[in-house]
Every structure is written in structure tokens, then in C-alpha cells.
Amino acid sequence: FKNKNNQKWEENTIVNVFSATKGIYEIIVSILINENILDLEKPVSYYWDAFKQSNKREIKLKHILSHQSGLYRFKKKVTQQDLLDWNKIIFILENQEPDHLCGEKTYYHAKTHGFLIGEIIKKTTNKSLGTLVYELLSKKFKLDFFIGTPKNQLSNIAFLYENKTESKISSEFNAFNNPEHEINFYNKENWQTAEIPSMNGHGNARSIAKIYDIFVNDLILEKNILLSKSSIKKCLTESINRIDESLMLPIRWSQVGLILRAGWLFGKNKESFGHNGWGGSLGFADPILGIGIAYTTNKINPTMASDQRIINLLKEFYRINS
């Protein structure tokens, strides 16, 4: 069911897709790389002066995007309310020392990623990530996807609910538990209208699939609607292949942070790439079929394991299209 009015879920219903948002803003980053506004090899301090301090001078843009910067967690206690305060979070990250030398290890930056990338983008374009997503994707292609949902869209947001599982909470702050997930907070208007790019994009499957569809056809058909084939290939180049120590899985991150080949989670073709999110939502591109595919849900799967709902749907989809 939907929000306050108990309307049923329909085609255009939007929902919080959590980290599936990362794939969308990584496409924005790819566009900025194509326009020579951002450079993967440049140190972050080139764009963001505060990175010259607290042992962050060597961190390059590619290290943050591919989860190798060492800034994968907040090392001091952070609340859900703090996440709504952009300047407070940026101040924390500016003054925080990395946990390891950049490029030395891989730790998925579950909650810090969007703040770091968003601030680099603010400093280079004078626009927020949410504004660029609206201007370059949603407005341009008449899509329903937002980082910072407009007030006139709030009644169209599906209410989130979950079958909570008891999980052992680590006493040490990691990428996921500071702050811990709090579904009641994610159903509040101040969360929905804020920009927390790592985890609060709101959209529907049609819009997410369309974004990946345009992106992948720029790659295979060289349509240049968003960017050039050569820029996409650079952004899809695999970063170093190692175990991601946040997820304790061998994740293949691309240079911009898109996940390369995720088993059946991204369908049957190993060339597929995209990003999934907590709860079960995901979006990906299949360059073999030349299409974008997405799944969104408001019934949260609280585990980090692959969501069987989307796996079953994908297997049927590929059976029909084989």
C-alpha cells in the first residue's frame, strides 16, 4: 500500500531505493567525466581543499568512487537526524582520518559515499547531486527519480515496511551500523525531501530502467544522448579485484563505483552492470540485450543476501527473451 491515503501501488508509484541510488548518481559522475569537469585520476584535494588535511592528500577521485579511499564509515557517533545536516556531515568527513592508505583495501562506503561525491560535485558545478539528477535525467526524459523528493511528489511515495530480523550489532562502527537502519525514520517527510545520496533516492522501476537503458545504448549504439562510448568504457573499467571488506564478498567495482557482473542479481549476461540497494531494489544495464532493467519494492528484505523475488523475476524475464 501507498502512503497516508492507502492507495494501491501502481505504475508510477515511487519508493526509496536506498543504495540503488548510487548507480544513478554514478551515471551523473560519468557525464561530468565525459565533459572534463571531473577526472578520475585527480586527487580529491584538487577539487576540495580540506582534503589536503588529515592524511587525505593522496586520495584520488577514483579511490572514493570505487570504495578504496579509507573513508568508508563515520568514526564518531552519527544519528539519523545528523544525516539531514549536509554541512555537519561534510565537516565530520573533512576532519576524519582514513582507516587505511588509499588504494590499499576495498570497503564499501555504504553511507559516506554520496556525501563525498556530492560535495565534490557541489565544489565543481555549484549544484547539488539532486539538482543534477533532476536537470540531466528526470526533467530531460520526463522520469520519476529524485534525490531530494519535491513536495508535490510526496503523496506518491510508497510506505516502507520490513520483516525485521534480529542481527548481531557490532560494537565497532562500520559502514552500516552508524547510524543503524531505522525504517520509521525513512518514512518521514524530512528524510524524503533531504538529499542523502548514498541511500535516499526515490523513484520507480520504469524510470531507473530508462536511465540505464539510455546509458547502455550510448555504449553499444554510440547514441551520445548522455555521453560518449569512450567515456563509458573508461568509467566501466574494472577497479582492482579483491574482497570488499565491508561486504565480505568479492565485489567487482568499476572505476566509477558501478558493480560489474553480480551473478543472477543482474541477469544472466556477465557483461551487465548496475547497483542494488538495501531492501531489494536495483537497477542495471544489460549490454547484450541493449536494455536497462530495474526492480523496486517497499517490502524491505533486511538481509544483505540476494533478494529471491528479483532473481525469480529475472530468470523468467530472460527465459521469455531467450
Tab-separated table of N, CA and C in Angstrom, residues 4-134:
chain	number	residue	atom	x	y	z
A	4	LYS	N	-0.127	7.785	3.113
A	4	LYS	CA	-1.190	8.103	4.056
A	4	LYS	C	-2.571	7.774	3.508
A	5	ASN	N	-2.732	7.777	2.184
A	5	ASN	CA	-4.067	7.625	1.614
A	5	ASN	C	-4.461	6.177	1.350
A	6	ASN	N	-3.546	5.244	1.685
A	6	ASN	CA	-3.816	3.812	1.474
A	6	ASN	C	-4.136	3.461	0.011
A	7	GLN	N	-3.612	4.275	-0.902
A	7	GLN	CA	-3.802	3.943	-2.318
A	7	GLN	C	-2.934	2.743	-2.669
A	8	LYS	N	-3.393	1.951	-3.602
A	8	LYS	CA	-2.617	0.788	-4.017
A	8	LYS	C	-1.429	1.213	-4.871
A	9	TRP	N	-0.380	0.422	-4.803
A	9	TRP	CA	0.811	0.620	-5.636
A	9	TRP	C	0.395	0.558	-7.101
A	10	GLU	N	0.840	1.549	-7.876
A	10	GLU	CA	0.564	1.497	-9.316
A	10	GLU	C	1.841	1.844	-10.082
A	11	GLU	N	1.730	1.932	-11.388
A	11	GLU	CA	2.902	2.002	-12.267
A	11	GLU	C	3.878	3.122	-11.910
A	12	ASN	N	3.341	4.268	-11.509
A	12	ASN	CA	4.203	5.434	-11.275
A	12	ASN	C	4.558	5.665	-9.814
A	13	THR	N	4.135	4.770	-8.927
A	13	THR	CA	4.488	4.886	-7.510
A	13	THR	C	6.002	4.936	-7.353
A	14	ILE	N	6.481	5.862	-6.533
A	14	ILE	CA	7.921	5.923	-6.271
A	14	ILE	C	8.210	5.434	-4.852
A	15	VAL	N	9.452	5.004	-4.643
A	15	VAL	CA	9.822	4.418	-3.353
A	15	VAL	C	11.304	4.666	-3.126
A	16	ASN	N	11.693	4.692	-1.860
A	16	ASN	CA	13.108	4.821	-1.509
A	16	ASN	C	13.843	3.557	-1.970
A	17	VAL	N	14.850	3.737	-2.820
A	17	VAL	CA	15.575	2.569	-3.350
A	17	VAL	C	16.952	2.406	-2.708
A	18	PHE	N	17.209	3.178	-1.653
A	18	PHE	CA	18.451	3.059	-0.877
A	18	PHE	C	19.679	3.086	-1.794
A	19	SER	N	20.586	2.123	-1.691
A	19	SER	CA	21.860	2.235	-2.420
A	19	SER	C	21.740	2.029	-3.920
A	20	ALA	N	20.591	1.626	-4.406
A	20	ALA	CA	20.403	1.619	-5.860
A	20	ALA	C	20.523	3.046	-6.405
A	21	THR	N	20.365	4.040	-5.516
A	21	THR	CA	20.588	5.447	-5.871
A	21	THR	C	22.014	5.670	-6.366
A	22	LYS	N	22.972	4.951	-5.787
A	22	LYS	CA	24.376	5.164	-6.147
A	22	LYS	C	24.599	4.969	-7.644
A	23	GLY	N	23.974	3.949	-8.223
A	23	GLY	CA	24.143	3.710	-9.652
A	23	GLY	C	23.690	4.888	-10.486
A	24	ILE	N	22.621	5.561	-10.038
A	24	ILE	CA	22.095	6.706	-10.789
A	24	ILE	C	23.068	7.877	-10.706
A	25	TYR	N	23.567	8.184	-9.504
A	25	TYR	CA	24.472	9.340	-9.454
A	25	TYR	C	25.855	9.003	-10.012
A	26	GLU	N	26.196	7.723	-10.097
A	26	GLU	CA	27.455	7.358	-10.766
A	26	GLU	C	27.352	7.570	-12.285
A	27	ILE	N	26.147	7.498	-12.815
A	27	ILE	CA	25.933	7.870	-14.224
A	27	ILE	C	26.102	9.387	-14.388
A	28	ILE	N	25.631	10.169	-13.404
A	28	ILE	CA	25.871	11.623	-13.420
A	28	ILE	C	27.373	11.908	-13.387
A	29	VAL	N	28.102	11.214	-12.522
A	29	VAL	CA	29.569	11.374	-12.449
A	29	VAL	C	30.198	11.051	-13.806
A	30	SER	N	29.714	9.997	-14.450
A	30	SER	CA	30.236	9.609	-15.764
A	30	SER	C	30.032	10.727	-16.789
A	31	ILE	N	28.867	11.391	-16.729
A	31	ILE	CA	28.592	12.518	-17.630
A	31	ILE	C	29.585	13.655	-17.365
A	32	LEU	N	29.867	13.934	-16.087
A	32	LEU	CA	30.797	15.017	-15.732
A	32	LEU	C	32.227	14.671	-16.135
A	33	ILE	N	32.576	13.383	-16.095
A	33	ILE	CA	33.893	12.947	-16.582
A	33	ILE	C	33.970	13.155	-18.092
A	34	ASN	N	32.896	12.810	-18.777
A	34	ASN	CA	32.825	12.986	-20.228
A	34	ASN	C	32.983	14.461	-20.616
A	35	GLU	N	32.481	15.361	-19.751
A	35	GLU	CA	32.551	16.806	-20.022
A	35	GLU	C	33.832	17.445	-19.483
A	36	ASN	N	34.753	16.601	-18.983
A	36	ASN	CA	36.037	17.064	-18.425
A	36	ASN	C	35.871	17.989	-17.222
A	37	ILE	N	34.725	17.836	-16.537
A	37	ILE	CA	34.517	18.582	-15.287
A	37	ILE	C	35.170	17.817	-14.135
A	38	LEU	N	35.145	16.494	-14.216
A	38	LEU	CA	35.794	15.629	-13.227
A	38	LEU	C	36.812	14.742	-13.930
A	39	ASP	N	37.842	14.347	-13.168
A	39	ASP	CA	38.903	13.477	-13.685
A	39	ASP	C	39.188	12.404	-12.643
A	40	LEU	N	39.027	11.148	-13.027
A	40	LEU	CA	39.210	10.025	-12.101
A	40	LEU	C	40.589	10.026	-11.446
A	41	GLU	N	41.599	10.491	-12.169
A	41	GLU	CA	42.987	10.413	-11.679
A	41	GLU	C	43.398	11.611	-10.826
A	42	LYS	N	42.544	12.608	-10.757
A	42	LYS	CA	42.915	13.794	-9.971
A	42	LYS	C	42.729	13.544	-8.470
A	43	PRO	N	43.625	14.089	-7.634
A	43	PRO	CA	43.382	13.995	-6.186
A	43	PRO	C	42.123	14.776	-5.818
A	44	VAL	N	41.407	14.276	-4.837
A	44	VAL	CA	40.178	14.965	-4.390
A	44	VAL	C	40.520	16.381	-3.927
A	45	SER	N	41.727	16.574	-3.362
A	45	SER	CA	42.123	17.897	-2.868
A	45	SER	C	42.218	18.936	-3.989
A	46	TYR	N	42.305	18.492	-5.228
A	46	TYR	CA	42.284	19.412	-6.368
A	46	TYR	C	40.938	20.135	-6.424
A	47	TYR	N	39.875	19.417	-6.058
A	47	TYR	CA	38.525	19.981	-6.062
A	47	TYR	C	38.106	20.506	-4.693
A	48	TRP	N	38.649	19.885	-3.654
A	48	TRP	CA	38.121	20.084	-2.291
A	48	TRP	C	39.313	20.320	-1.373
A	49	ASP	N	39.538	21.578	-1.034
A	49	ASP	CA	40.760	21.992	-0.343
A	49	ASP	C	40.989	21.268	0.984
A	50	ALA	N	39.909	20.958	1.688
A	50	ALA	CA	40.039	20.333	3.017
A	50	ALA	C	40.670	18.938	2.945
A	51	PHE	N	40.728	18.338	1.764
A	51	PHE	CA	41.346	17.023	1.621
A	51	PHE	C	42.875	17.094	1.673
A	52	LYS	N	43.409	18.304	1.810
A	52	LYS	CA	44.865	18.422	1.999
A	52	LYS	C	45.255	18.111	3.446
A	53	GLN	N	44.231	17.930	4.314
A	53	GLN	CA	44.492	17.692	5.741
A	53	GLN	C	44.098	16.264	6.136
A	54	SER	N	44.434	15.899	7.369
A	54	SER	CA	44.033	14.619	7.991
A	54	SER	C	44.371	13.397	7.123
A	55	ASN	N	45.577	13.427	6.531
A	55	ASN	CA	46.086	12.277	5.759
A	55	ASN	C	45.206	11.896	4.569
A	56	LYS	N	44.594	12.896	3.938
A	56	LYS	CA	43.721	12.599	2.792
A	56	LYS	C	44.286	13.115	1.463
A	57	ARG	N	45.464	13.712	1.509
A	57	ARG	CA	46.020	14.383	0.325
A	57	ARG	C	46.175	13.448	-0.875
A	58	GLU	N	46.479	12.164	-0.632
A	58	GLU	CA	46.754	11.230	-1.734
A	58	GLU	C	45.490	10.626	-2.351
A	59	ILE	N	44.366	10.805	-1.701
A	59	ILE	CA	43.127	10.162	-2.184
A	59	ILE	C	42.703	10.774	-3.511
A	60	LYS	N	42.504	9.913	-4.515
A	60	LYS	CA	42.042	10.366	-5.829
A	60	LYS	C	40.536	10.137	-5.939
A	61	LEU	N	39.945	10.818	-6.910
A	61	LEU	CA	38.508	10.659	-7.138
A	61	LEU	C	38.147	9.183	-7.340
A	62	LYS	N	38.956	8.461	-8.099
A	62	LYS	CA	38.661	7.047	-8.376
A	62	LYS	C	38.676	6.214	-7.097
A	63	HIS	N	39.472	6.609	-6.097
A	63	HIS	CA	39.525	5.846	-4.839
A	63	HIS	C	38.199	5.942	-4.081
A	64	ILE	N	37.602	7.129	-4.078
A	64	ILE	CA	36.304	7.265	-3.408
A	64	ILE	C	35.243	6.512	-4.198
A	65	LEU	N	35.182	6.743	-5.499
A	65	LEU	CA	34.141	6.123	-6.322
A	65	LEU	C	34.173	4.602	-6.234
A	66	SER	N	35.370	4.011	-6.220
A	66	SER	CA	35.492	2.542	-6.188
A	66	SER	C	35.731	1.997	-4.781
A	67	HIS	N	35.417	2.813	-3.764
A	67	HIS	CA	35.372	2.350	-2.367
A	67	HIS	C	36.752	1.946	-1.820
A	68	GLN	N	37.777	2.690	-2.228
A	68	GLN	CA	39.139	2.396	-1.767
A	68	GLN	C	39.790	3.571	-1.035
A	69	SER	N	38.980	4.539	-0.583
A	69	SER	CA	39.574	5.755	-0.010
A	69	SER	C	39.929	5.622	1.469
A	70	GLY	N	39.327	4.641	2.161
A	70	GLY	CA	39.505	4.537	3.610
A	70	GLY	C	38.497	5.353	4.400
A	71	LEU	N	37.625	6.096	3.697
A	71	LEU	CA	36.597	6.908	4.375
A	71	LEU	C	35.237	6.216	4.279
A	72	TYR	N	35.220	4.934	4.594
A	72	TYR	CA	34.028	4.118	4.358
A	72	TYR	C	33.012	4.182	5.484
A	73	ARG	N	33.358	4.817	6.607
A	73	ARG	CA	32.462	4.858	7.773
A	73	ARG	C	32.629	6.199	8.480
A	74	PHE	N	31.693	6.492	9.362
A	74	PHE	CA	31.855	7.620	10.277
A	74	PHE	C	32.514	7.080	11.540
A	75	LYS	N	33.591	7.694	11.952
A	75	LYS	CA	34.330	7.171	13.118
A	75	LYS	C	33.827	7.753	14.440
A	76	LYS	N	32.938	8.765	14.345
A	76	LYS	CA	32.274	9.256	15.550
A	76	LYS	C	30.785	8.991	15.404
A	77	LYS	N	30.075	8.926	16.522
A	77	LYS	CA	28.654	8.574	16.504
A	77	LYS	C	27.852	9.588	15.697
A	78	VAL	N	27.031	9.066	14.789
A	78	VAL	CA	26.182	9.888	13.926
A	78	VAL	C	24.748	9.388	14.063
A	79	THR	N	23.788	10.304	14.128
A	79	THR	CA	22.371	9.920	14.232
A	79	THR	C	21.697	10.064	12.866
A	80	GLN	N	20.483	9.513	12.752
A	80	GLN	CA	19.709	9.705	11.523
A	80	GLN	C	19.489	11.198	11.269
A	81	GLN	N	19.205	11.929	12.343
A	81	GLN	CA	18.962	13.367	12.208
A	81	GLN	C	20.198	14.077	11.661
A	82	ASP	N	21.384	13.620	12.073
A	82	ASP	CA	22.625	14.218	11.571
A	82	ASP	C	22.746	14.076	10.059
A	83	LEU	N	22.250	12.962	9.523
A	83	LEU	CA	22.358	12.735	8.078
A	83	LEU	C	21.596	13.790	7.279
A	84	LEU	N	20.630	14.448	7.917
A	84	LEU	CA	19.851	15.501	7.244
A	84	LEU	C	20.614	16.831	7.202
A	85	ASP	N	21.718	16.914	7.946
A	85	ASP	CA	22.500	18.149	8.063
A	85	ASP	C	23.767	18.006	7.214
A	86	TRP	N	23.676	18.402	5.952
A	86	TRP	CA	24.778	18.216	4.996
A	86	TRP	C	26.092	18.792	5.528
A	87	ASN	N	26.054	20.034	5.998
A	87	ASN	CA	27.287	20.700	6.429
A	87	ASN	C	27.932	20.010	7.623
A	88	LYS	N	27.107	19.483	8.514
A	88	LYS	CA	27.645	18.771	9.680
A	88	LYS	C	28.388	17.509	9.241
A	89	ILE	N	27.776	16.746	8.336
A	89	ILE	CA	28.401	15.511	7.853
A	89	ILE	C	29.689	15.825	7.085
A	90	ILE	N	29.659	16.853	6.255
A	90	ILE	CA	30.856	17.228	5.490
A	90	ILE	C	31.982	17.633	6.438
A	91	PHE	N	31.647	18.376	7.495
A	91	PHE	CA	32.664	18.784	8.481
A	91	PHE	C	33.296	17.551	9.134
A	92	ILE	N	32.463	16.565	9.481
A	92	ILE	CA	32.981	15.321	10.084
A	92	ILE	C	33.957	14.635	9.124
A	93	LEU	N	33.564	14.507	7.867
A	93	LEU	CA	34.404	13.801	6.889
A	93	LEU	C	35.678	14.586	6.565
A	94	GLU	N	35.595	15.900	6.546
A	94	GLU	CA	36.779	16.726	6.279
A	94	GLU	C	37.843	16.544	7.358
A	95	ASN	N	37.391	16.324	8.578
A	95	ASN	CA	38.321	16.247	9.708
A	95	ASN	C	38.654	14.822	10.137
A	96	GLN	N	38.170	13.858	9.382
A	96	GLN	CA	38.362	12.449	9.732
A	96	GLN	C	39.556	11.868	8.975
A	97	GLU	N	40.370	11.114	9.668
A	97	GLU	CA	41.483	10.419	9.005
A	97	GLU	C	40.981	9.126	8.383
A	98	PRO	N	41.496	8.753	7.205
A	98	PRO	CA	41.092	7.475	6.597
A	98	PRO	C	41.526	6.305	7.470
A	99	ASP	N	40.826	5.175	7.318
A	99	ASP	CA	41.170	3.970	8.071
A	99	ASP	C	42.355	3.222	7.476
A	100	HIS	N	42.657	3.472	6.222
A	100	HIS	CA	43.801	2.808	5.579
A	100	HIS	C	44.303	3.694	4.447
A	101	LEU	N	45.467	3.398	3.935
A	101	LEU	CA	46.009	4.138	2.802
A	101	LEU	C	45.122	3.928	1.580
A	102	CYS	N	44.904	4.981	0.808
A	102	CYS	CA	44.025	4.863	-0.360
A	102	CYS	C	44.597	3.845	-1.350
A	103	GLY	N	43.690	3.053	-1.903
A	103	GLY	CA	44.083	2.026	-2.863
A	103	GLY	C	44.568	0.731	-2.255
A	104	GLU	N	44.741	0.725	-0.928
A	104	GLU	CA	45.320	-0.445	-0.254
A	104	GLU	C	44.275	-1.529	0.033
A	105	LYS	N	43.048	-1.092	0.340
A	105	LYS	CA	41.957	-2.019	0.662
A	105	LYS	C	40.662	-1.500	0.036
A	106	THR	N	39.668	-2.387	0.001
A	106	THR	CA	38.348	-2.008	-0.505
A	106	THR	C	37.308	-2.233	0.593
A	107	TYR	N	36.604	-1.185	0.948
A	107	TYR	CA	35.498	-1.230	1.916
A	107	TYR	C	34.334	-0.442	1.323
A	108	TYR	N	33.235	-1.096	1.086
A	108	TYR	CA	32.050	-0.421	0.561
A	108	TYR	C	31.682	0.768	1.444
A	109	HIS	N	31.601	1.969	0.862
A	109	HIS	CA	31.280	3.211	1.581
A	109	HIS	C	29.755	3.367	1.626
A	110	ALA	N	29.081	2.562	2.409
A	110	ALA	CA	27.618	2.475	2.362
A	110	ALA	C	26.937	3.834	2.534
A	111	LYS	N	27.347	4.598	3.543
A	111	LYS	CA	26.641	5.848	3.868
A	111	LYS	C	27.465	7.094	3.568
A	112	THR	N	28.784	6.980	3.562
A	112	THR	CA	29.636	8.157	3.336
A	112	THR	C	29.755	8.520	1.855
A	113	HIS	N	29.571	7.548	0.982
A	113	HIS	CA	29.868	7.688	-0.450
A	113	HIS	C	29.167	8.887	-1.093
A	114	GLY	N	27.857	8.986	-0.897
A	114	GLY	CA	27.086	10.049	-1.540
A	114	GLY	C	27.433	11.433	-1.027
A	115	PHE	N	27.793	11.531	0.254
A	115	PHE	CA	28.216	12.827	0.795
A	115	PHE	C	29.547	13.253	0.162
A	116	LEU	N	30.477	12.316	0.074
A	116	LEU	CA	31.790	12.622	-0.505
A	116	LEU	C	31.666	13.026	-1.975
A	117	ILE	N	30.953	12.209	-2.756
A	117	ILE	CA	30.787	12.515	-4.181
A	117	ILE	C	29.943	13.778	-4.359
A	118	GLY	N	28.900	13.911	-3.551
A	118	GLY	CA	28.027	15.080	-3.643
A	118	GLY	C	28.762	16.378	-3.366
A	119	GLU	N	29.676	16.363	-2.401
A	119	GLU	CA	30.423	17.585	-2.071
A	119	GLU	C	31.430	17.926	-3.173
A	120	ILE	N	32.066	16.915	-3.756
A	120	ILE	CA	32.980	17.159	-4.890
A	120	ILE	C	32.196	17.800	-6.038
A	121	ILE	N	31.000	17.293	-6.284
A	121	ILE	CA	30.164	17.834	-7.366
A	121	ILE	C	29.709	19.259	-7.054
A	122	LYS	N	29.365	19.528	-5.798
A	122	LYS	CA	28.992	20.906	-5.411
A	122	LYS	C	30.148	21.864	-5.673
A	123	LYS	N	31.366	21.402	-5.363
A	123	LYS	CA	32.522	22.279	-5.495
A	123	LYS	C	32.912	22.496	-6.956
A	124	THR	N	32.543	21.581	-7.835
A	124	THR	CA	32.927	21.717	-9.245
A	124	THR	C	31.808	22.297	-10.119
A	125	THR	N	30.562	22.118	-9.728
A	125	THR	CA	29.445	22.582	-10.576
A	125	THR	C	28.574	23.641	-9.893
A	126	ASN	N	28.788	23.846	-8.583
A	126	ASN	CA	27.924	24.728	-7.779
A	126	ASN	C	26.481	24.243	-7.744
A	127	LYS	N	26.284	22.950	-7.999
A	127	LYS	CA	24.952	22.351	-7.926
A	127	LYS	C	25.020	21.091	-7.071
A	128	SER	N	23.884	20.761	-6.454
A	128	SER	CA	23.834	19.527	-5.675
A	128	SER	C	23.604	18.338	-6.598
A	129	LEU	N	23.895	17.160	-6.080
A	129	LEU	CA	23.649	15.942	-6.852
A	129	LEU	C	22.175	15.826	-7.227
A	130	GLY	N	21.302	16.157	-6.291
A	130	GLY	CA	19.868	16.085	-6.555
A	130	GLY	C	19.451	17.005	-7.698
A	131	THR	N	20.028	18.201	-7.739
A	131	THR	CA	19.726	19.148	-8.818
A	131	THR	C	20.184	18.596	-10.164
A	132	LEU	N	21.399	18.013	-10.205
A	132	LEU	CA	21.914	17.470	-11.462
A	132	LEU	C	21.112	16.255	-11.927
A	133	VAL	N	20.695	15.400	-10.990
A	133	VAL	CA	19.852	14.254	-11.355
A	133	VAL	C	18.559	14.765	-11.990
A	134	TYR	N	17.984	15.822	-11.406
A	134	TYR	CA	16.747	16.379	-11.954
A	134	TYR	C	16.982	16.982	-13.342
